[in-house]
Amino acid sequence: MQSISETIRNSGVIEIRDRLSSLSGGRVLDVGTQHGSFITVMMKSMKDYEAFVGIDISEKDLEKARDAVPDDSVEFRIMDAEDLKYKNDSYDTVCLSYSLHHLENVDIVLGEMMRVLKPGGHLILQEMYSDGDQTDAQRTEILEHHLGARIDRVEGIPHYDTFSRQQLKDIVNGLGLSSVEVYETAWSLKCLYCENSHQCEDPRSEYNLEFGREEIQRILDRAKDHSEMDDVQDEARLLLERVENTGLHSASLLFFICKK
Ligand SMILES: C[S@@+](CC[C@H](N)C(=O)[O-])C[C@H]1O[C@@H](n2cnc3c(N)ncnc32)[C@H](O)[C@@H]1O
């Protein structure tokens, strides 16, 4: 593990890692796995595990996942999370990381995840939120994220505004779990294992500014293909100015560790 700065140490993310390190994962299902990065983080953070399965609806993303996580205990499968091809009570742990606001039908997917989770098993969910006491640099990231989601939707890709803290709590509390622990942090678990995390600390570091500029430029380029989206181009230009003033920092997130 990298040496961890005071800022990250005091953010609440260490408590999440410590709690996970007391949990045995057993058979773990990661829904909306994309490139498998949450699987890598969970492998490093949990006390132990038997095997991981990562599912996603995008084969292109799964190809990257197979390259990124070449491990015999990990399998990646193309599957719609709205129709999981697994029996009831077949997983010890089910995970959803940064994917909730990418789902067309949140209730159906969470219902499926609850169905395949064994009684006594764990649901792990992390998701950034849009409101609360966040810095200007974090708000820039949220605005950039929401603008990117608008382009995705125009191109037929489900992607919505991120939820508020209360909406996230209501969604999880509505699942009928036997216990729900909620953690909050502005730093993701993966930052604990990233050798570049120190570069993310200053929102106005060249590393963060360049990242922000590139992301917003990508949105601008995509918006140019959609003449009906002139307002998105205008917003992207304003965001390019905003990022120079505020810098960029990842939005805060809620991390749920729940027992069925
Ligand atoms: C932001 S990415 C997930 C990031 C990843 N979990 C991580 O923590 O790095 C959201 C993913 O959800 C996937 N997704 C969206 N709807 C889905 C569905 N119905 N079934 C399976 N995957 C879905 C998308 O293809 C995308 O790869």
Short mmCIF file of C-alpha atoms and ligand atoms in Angstrom, two decimals:
data_model
loop_
_atom_site.label_atom_id
_atom_site.label_comp_id
_atom_site.label_asym_id
_atom_site.label_seq_id
_atom_site.Cartn_x
_atom_site.Cartn_y
_atom_site.Cartn_z
CA MET A 1 0.00 0.00 0.00
CA GLN A 2 1.13 3.58 -0.72
CA SER A 3 2.03 5.95 2.10
CA ILE A 4 -1.21 7.73 2.86
CA SER A 5 -1.38 11.48 3.42
CA GLU A 6 -3.10 13.08 6.42
CA THR A 7 -5.85 14.46 4.18
CA ILE A 8 -6.78 11.04 2.87
CA ARG A 9 -6.22 9.42 6.27
CA ASN A 10 -8.72 11.82 7.90
CA SER A 11 -11.33 11.55 5.14
CA GLY A 12 -13.15 8.51 6.49
CA VAL A 13 -11.87 6.12 3.82
CA ILE A 14 -9.56 4.29 6.25
CA GLU A 15 -12.59 3.34 8.38
CA ILE A 16 -14.20 1.77 5.30
CA ARG A 17 -11.04 -0.23 4.49
CA ASP A 18 -10.74 -1.33 8.14
CA ARG A 19 -14.37 -2.47 8.25
CA LEU A 20 -13.98 -4.40 4.98
CA SER A 21 -10.84 -6.06 6.32
CA SER A 22 -13.02 -7.72 8.96
CA LEU A 23 -15.35 -9.26 6.35
CA SER A 24 -14.94 -12.54 4.48
CA GLY A 25 -16.29 -12.04 0.96
CA GLY A 26 -16.99 -15.67 0.03
CA ARG A 27 -18.46 -15.74 -3.47
CA VAL A 28 -18.68 -12.10 -4.58
CA LEU A 29 -20.73 -10.64 -7.43
CA ASP A 30 -19.79 -7.17 -8.73
CA VAL A 31 -22.64 -5.69 -10.78
CA GLY A 32 -21.83 -3.05 -13.43
CA THR A 33 -18.17 -3.97 -13.03
CA GLN A 34 -16.98 -2.03 -16.12
CA HIS A 35 -13.18 -2.53 -16.05
CA GLY A 36 -13.21 -4.54 -12.83
CA SER A 37 -11.51 -1.89 -10.73
CA PHE A 38 -13.84 -2.33 -7.75
CA ILE A 39 -13.02 -6.05 -7.77
CA THR A 40 -9.30 -5.22 -7.52
CA VAL A 41 -9.98 -2.89 -4.61
CA MET A 42 -12.18 -5.42 -2.81
CA MET A 43 -9.57 -8.17 -3.27
CA LYS A 44 -7.08 -5.92 -1.50
CA SER A 45 -9.48 -4.71 1.19
CA MET A 46 -11.54 -7.72 2.32
CA LYS A 47 -10.30 -10.17 4.93
CA ASP A 48 -10.54 -13.01 2.40
CA TYR A 49 -12.72 -14.26 -0.45
CA GLU A 50 -13.42 -17.38 -2.48
CA ALA A 51 -14.07 -15.97 -5.95
CA PHE A 52 -15.33 -12.89 -7.78
CA VAL A 53 -17.69 -12.61 -10.72
CA GLY A 54 -17.97 -9.24 -12.46
CA ILE A 55 -20.93 -8.68 -14.75
CA ASP A 56 -21.62 -5.84 -17.15
CA ILE A 57 -23.88 -5.17 -20.10
CA SER A 58 -20.99 -3.85 -22.19
CA GLU A 59 -18.69 -6.43 -23.79
CA LYS A 60 -16.22 -3.69 -24.73
CA ASP A 61 -15.78 -2.80 -21.05
CA LEU A 62 -15.48 -6.47 -20.08
CA GLU A 63 -12.66 -6.99 -22.58
CA LYS A 64 -10.71 -4.29 -20.75
CA ALA A 65 -11.65 -5.86 -17.40
CA ARG A 66 -10.24 -9.24 -18.46
CA ASP A 67 -6.95 -7.57 -19.40
CA ALA A 68 -6.87 -5.45 -16.24
CA VAL A 69 -7.69 -8.26 -13.78
CA PRO A 70 -6.04 -11.46 -15.03
CA ASP A 71 -6.71 -13.60 -11.97
CA ASP A 72 -7.95 -17.20 -11.83
CA SER A 73 -10.37 -16.37 -9.03
CA VAL A 74 -12.11 -13.70 -11.12
CA GLU A 75 -14.57 -14.30 -13.95
CA PHE A 76 -16.17 -11.61 -16.12
CA ARG A 77 -19.51 -12.28 -17.81
CA ILE A 78 -21.75 -10.23 -20.05
CA MET A 79 -25.15 -9.98 -18.40
CA ASP A 80 -28.02 -7.56 -17.89
CA ALA A 81 -28.24 -6.75 -14.19
CA GLU A 82 -32.02 -6.59 -14.60
CA ASP A 83 -32.04 -10.33 -15.28
CA LEU A 84 -29.23 -12.01 -13.33
CA LYS A 85 -28.67 -15.59 -14.51
CA TYR A 86 -28.10 -16.89 -10.99
CA LYS A 87 -30.19 -18.85 -8.53
CA ASN A 88 -31.74 -17.30 -5.43
CA ASP A 89 -29.34 -17.03 -2.46
CA SER A 90 -26.25 -17.93 -4.52
CA TYR A 91 -23.78 -15.17 -3.52
CA ASP A 92 -22.24 -14.28 -0.14
CA THR A 93 -21.53 -10.69 -1.19
CA VAL A 94 -23.01 -8.48 -3.90
CA CYS A 95 -21.45 -5.13 -4.89
CA LEU A 96 -22.49 -2.07 -6.89
CA SER A 97 -19.87 0.64 -7.28
CA TYR A 98 -20.54 4.02 -8.91
CA SER A 99 -23.19 2.36 -11.07
CA LEU A 100 -26.51 3.25 -9.45
CA HIS A 101 -26.97 6.42 -11.54
CA HIS A 102 -26.13 4.44 -14.69
CA LEU A 103 -29.11 2.12 -14.28
CA GLU A 104 -32.26 2.42 -16.35
CA ASN A 105 -34.29 0.62 -13.65
CA VAL A 106 -32.70 0.95 -10.22
CA ASP A 107 -35.47 -1.01 -8.43
CA ILE A 108 -35.26 -3.99 -10.78
CA VAL A 109 -31.47 -4.27 -10.50
CA LEU A 110 -31.42 -3.93 -6.72
CA GLY A 111 -34.26 -6.47 -6.52
CA GLU A 112 -32.17 -8.91 -8.55
CA MET A 113 -29.10 -8.29 -6.38
CA MET A 114 -31.16 -8.95 -3.24
CA ARG A 115 -32.59 -12.13 -4.78
CA VAL A 116 -29.18 -13.69 -5.48
CA LEU A 117 -27.73 -12.60 -2.12
CA LYS A 118 -27.76 -15.27 0.61
CA PRO A 119 -29.53 -14.47 3.89
CA GLY A 120 -26.79 -13.12 6.17
CA GLY A 121 -24.71 -12.08 3.14
CA HIS A 122 -23.46 -8.53 2.48
CA LEU A 123 -24.55 -5.87 0.05
CA ILE A 124 -21.74 -3.36 -0.59
CA LEU A 125 -22.71 -0.20 -2.43
CA GLN A 126 -20.69 2.93 -3.13
CA GLU A 127 -22.07 5.92 -4.93
CA MET A 128 -21.13 9.58 -5.21
CA TYR A 129 -23.80 12.13 -4.31
CA SER A 130 -24.74 15.51 -5.70
CA ASP A 131 -25.61 17.71 -2.72
CA GLY A 132 -24.31 18.44 0.79
CA ASP A 133 -21.33 20.40 1.93
CA GLN A 134 -19.02 19.92 -1.05
CA THR A 135 -16.24 22.25 -2.21
CA ASP A 136 -16.38 24.31 -5.41
CA ALA A 137 -13.89 21.88 -6.97
CA GLN A 138 -16.21 18.97 -6.14
CA ARG A 139 -19.20 20.86 -7.55
CA THR A 140 -17.28 21.34 -10.78
CA GLU A 141 -16.84 17.59 -11.00
CA ILE A 142 -20.55 17.04 -10.34
CA LEU A 143 -21.51 19.56 -13.06
CA GLU A 144 -19.10 17.92 -15.48
CA HIS A 145 -20.52 14.52 -14.65
CA HIS A 146 -24.12 15.63 -15.18
CA LEU A 147 -23.25 17.24 -18.51
CA GLY A 148 -21.55 14.04 -19.69
CA ALA A 149 -24.65 12.09 -18.62
CA ARG A 150 -26.84 14.31 -20.83
CA ILE A 151 -24.75 13.42 -23.90
CA ASP A 152 -24.87 9.74 -22.98
CA ARG A 153 -28.66 9.87 -22.79
CA VAL A 154 -28.94 11.55 -26.20
CA GLU A 155 -26.81 8.72 -27.58
CA GLY A 156 -29.09 6.11 -25.95
CA ILE A 157 -26.80 5.21 -23.04
CA PRO A 158 -28.61 5.23 -19.66
CA HIS A 159 -26.82 7.76 -17.44
CA TYR A 160 -28.56 10.13 -15.06
CA ASP A 161 -27.77 12.90 -12.60
CA THR A 162 -26.20 11.56 -9.43
CA PHE A 163 -28.53 11.13 -6.43
CA SER A 164 -28.69 13.24 -3.28
CA ARG A 165 -27.43 11.77 0.02
CA GLN A 166 -30.98 11.33 1.27
CA GLN A 167 -32.14 9.65 -1.94
CA LEU A 168 -29.28 7.14 -1.64
CA LYS A 169 -30.14 6.41 1.99
CA ASP A 170 -33.84 6.03 1.14
CA ILE A 171 -33.03 3.61 -1.70
CA VAL A 172 -30.83 1.40 0.51
CA ASN A 173 -33.09 1.62 3.56
CA GLY A 174 -35.99 0.51 1.35
CA LEU A 175 -34.35 -2.84 0.59
CA GLY A 176 -35.41 -4.49 3.85
CA LEU A 177 -31.86 -5.34 4.96
CA SER A 178 -31.23 -6.50 8.53
CA SER A 179 -28.43 -3.96 9.09
CA VAL A 180 -27.18 -0.90 7.20
CA GLU A 181 -23.87 0.84 7.97
CA VAL A 182 -23.25 4.12 6.14
CA TYR A 183 -19.79 5.65 5.69
CA GLU A 184 -19.00 8.94 4.02
CA THR A 185 -15.81 10.21 2.40
CA ALA A 186 -14.47 12.47 -0.31
CA TRP A 187 -11.85 9.86 -1.22
CA SER A 188 -12.49 6.56 -2.91
CA LEU A 189 -11.07 3.28 -1.58
CA LYS A 190 -9.02 2.92 -4.75
CA CYS A 191 -7.06 6.07 -3.75
CA LEU A 192 -5.54 4.05 -0.89
CA TYR A 193 -3.83 1.84 -3.47
CA CYS A 194 -3.03 4.48 -6.10
CA GLU A 195 0.52 5.78 -6.37
CA ASN A 196 -0.77 9.05 -7.89
CA SER A 197 -3.22 9.89 -5.10
CA HIS A 198 -0.98 12.70 -3.76
CA GLN A 199 -1.43 14.49 -7.11
CA CYS A 200 -5.18 14.60 -6.56
CA GLU A 201 -4.97 16.38 -3.22
CA ASP A 202 -4.58 19.90 -4.57
CA PRO A 203 -7.70 20.53 -6.74
CA ARG A 204 -5.68 23.05 -8.75
CA SER A 205 -2.67 20.82 -9.37
CA GLU A 206 -1.71 20.59 -13.04
CA TYR A 207 -2.66 16.89 -12.87
CA ASN A 208 -6.25 17.70 -11.81
CA LEU A 209 -6.61 20.71 -14.11
CA GLU A 210 -5.44 18.72 -17.12
CA PHE A 211 -7.78 15.86 -16.24
CA GLY A 212 -10.71 18.29 -15.97
CA ARG A 213 -9.85 20.06 -19.23
CA GLU A 214 -9.63 16.75 -21.11
CA GLU A 215 -12.94 15.45 -19.71
CA ILE A 216 -14.81 18.65 -20.56
CA GLN A 217 -13.19 18.86 -24.01
CA ARG A 218 -14.44 15.32 -24.68
CA ILE A 219 -17.98 16.45 -23.78
CA LEU A 220 -17.62 19.50 -26.04
CA ASP A 221 -16.43 17.34 -28.94
CA ARG A 222 -19.31 14.92 -28.49
CA ALA A 223 -21.85 17.76 -28.22
CA LYS A 224 -20.67 19.11 -31.60
CA ASP A 225 -22.13 15.96 -33.20
CA HIS A 226 -25.58 16.94 -31.88
CA SER A 227 -26.77 20.24 -33.34
CA GLU A 228 -29.80 20.13 -31.02
CA MET A 229 -27.43 20.37 -28.05
CA ASP A 230 -26.11 23.91 -28.50
CA ASP A 231 -26.82 24.61 -24.83
CA VAL A 232 -24.55 21.71 -23.84
CA GLN A 233 -21.73 23.25 -25.87
CA ASP A 234 -22.31 26.58 -24.10
CA GLU A 235 -22.33 24.86 -20.69
CA ALA A 236 -19.17 22.92 -21.53
CA ARG A 237 -17.37 26.16 -22.46
CA LEU A 238 -18.44 27.74 -19.16
CA LEU A 239 -17.26 24.62 -17.33
CA LEU A 240 -13.86 24.88 -19.03
CA GLU A 241 -13.56 28.37 -17.50
CA ARG A 242 -14.88 27.16 -14.16
CA VAL A 243 -12.35 24.33 -13.89
CA GLU A 244 -9.50 26.86 -14.22
CA ASN A 245 -10.93 28.82 -11.28
CA THR A 246 -12.01 26.05 -8.90
CA GLY A 247 -9.83 23.12 -9.93
CA LEU A 248 -11.30 19.64 -9.69
CA HIS A 249 -11.89 17.13 -6.92
CA SER A 250 -13.92 13.95 -6.91
CA ALA A 251 -17.42 14.26 -5.44
CA SER A 252 -18.09 12.89 -1.97
CA LEU A 253 -19.58 9.43 -1.72
CA LEU A 254 -21.63 7.24 0.54
CA PHE A 255 -20.35 3.73 1.15
CA PHE A 256 -22.92 1.23 2.44
CA ILE A 257 -22.02 -2.07 4.09
CA CYS A 258 -25.28 -3.92 4.67
CA LYS A 259 -26.36 -7.35 5.83
CA LYS A 260 -29.35 -9.21 4.37
C1 LIG B 1 -19.56 3.93 -13.95
S1 LIG B 1 -19.54 2.35 -14.57
C2 LIG B 1 -19.10 1.32 -13.20
C3 LIG B 1 -17.78 1.56 -12.58
C4 LIG B 1 -17.20 0.39 -11.82
N1 LIG B 1 -18.18 -0.36 -11.08
C5 LIG B 1 -16.12 0.91 -10.87
O1 LIG B 1 -16.36 0.97 -9.65
O2 LIG B 1 -15.05 1.27 -11.37
C6 LIG B 1 -21.20 1.85 -14.79
C7 LIG B 1 -21.32 0.50 -15.48
O3 LIG B 1 -22.67 0.01 -15.36
C8 LIG B 1 -22.91 -0.78 -16.51
N2 LIG B 1 -24.36 -1.02 -16.61
C9 LIG B 1 -25.36 -0.11 -16.80
N3 LIG B 1 -26.55 -0.72 -16.86
C10 LIG B 1 -26.32 -2.05 -16.71
C11 LIG B 1 -27.16 -3.21 -16.68
N4 LIG B 1 -28.48 -3.12 -16.83
N5 LIG B 1 -26.58 -4.41 -16.52
C12 LIG B 1 -25.23 -4.52 -16.36
N6 LIG B 1 -24.39 -3.47 -16.38
C13 LIG B 1 -24.93 -2.24 -16.55
C14 LIG B 1 -22.34 0.06 -17.62
O4 LIG B 1 -22.13 -0.71 -18.79
C15 LIG B 1 -21.04 0.57 -16.97
O5 LIG B 1 -19.95 -0.26 -17.28
#
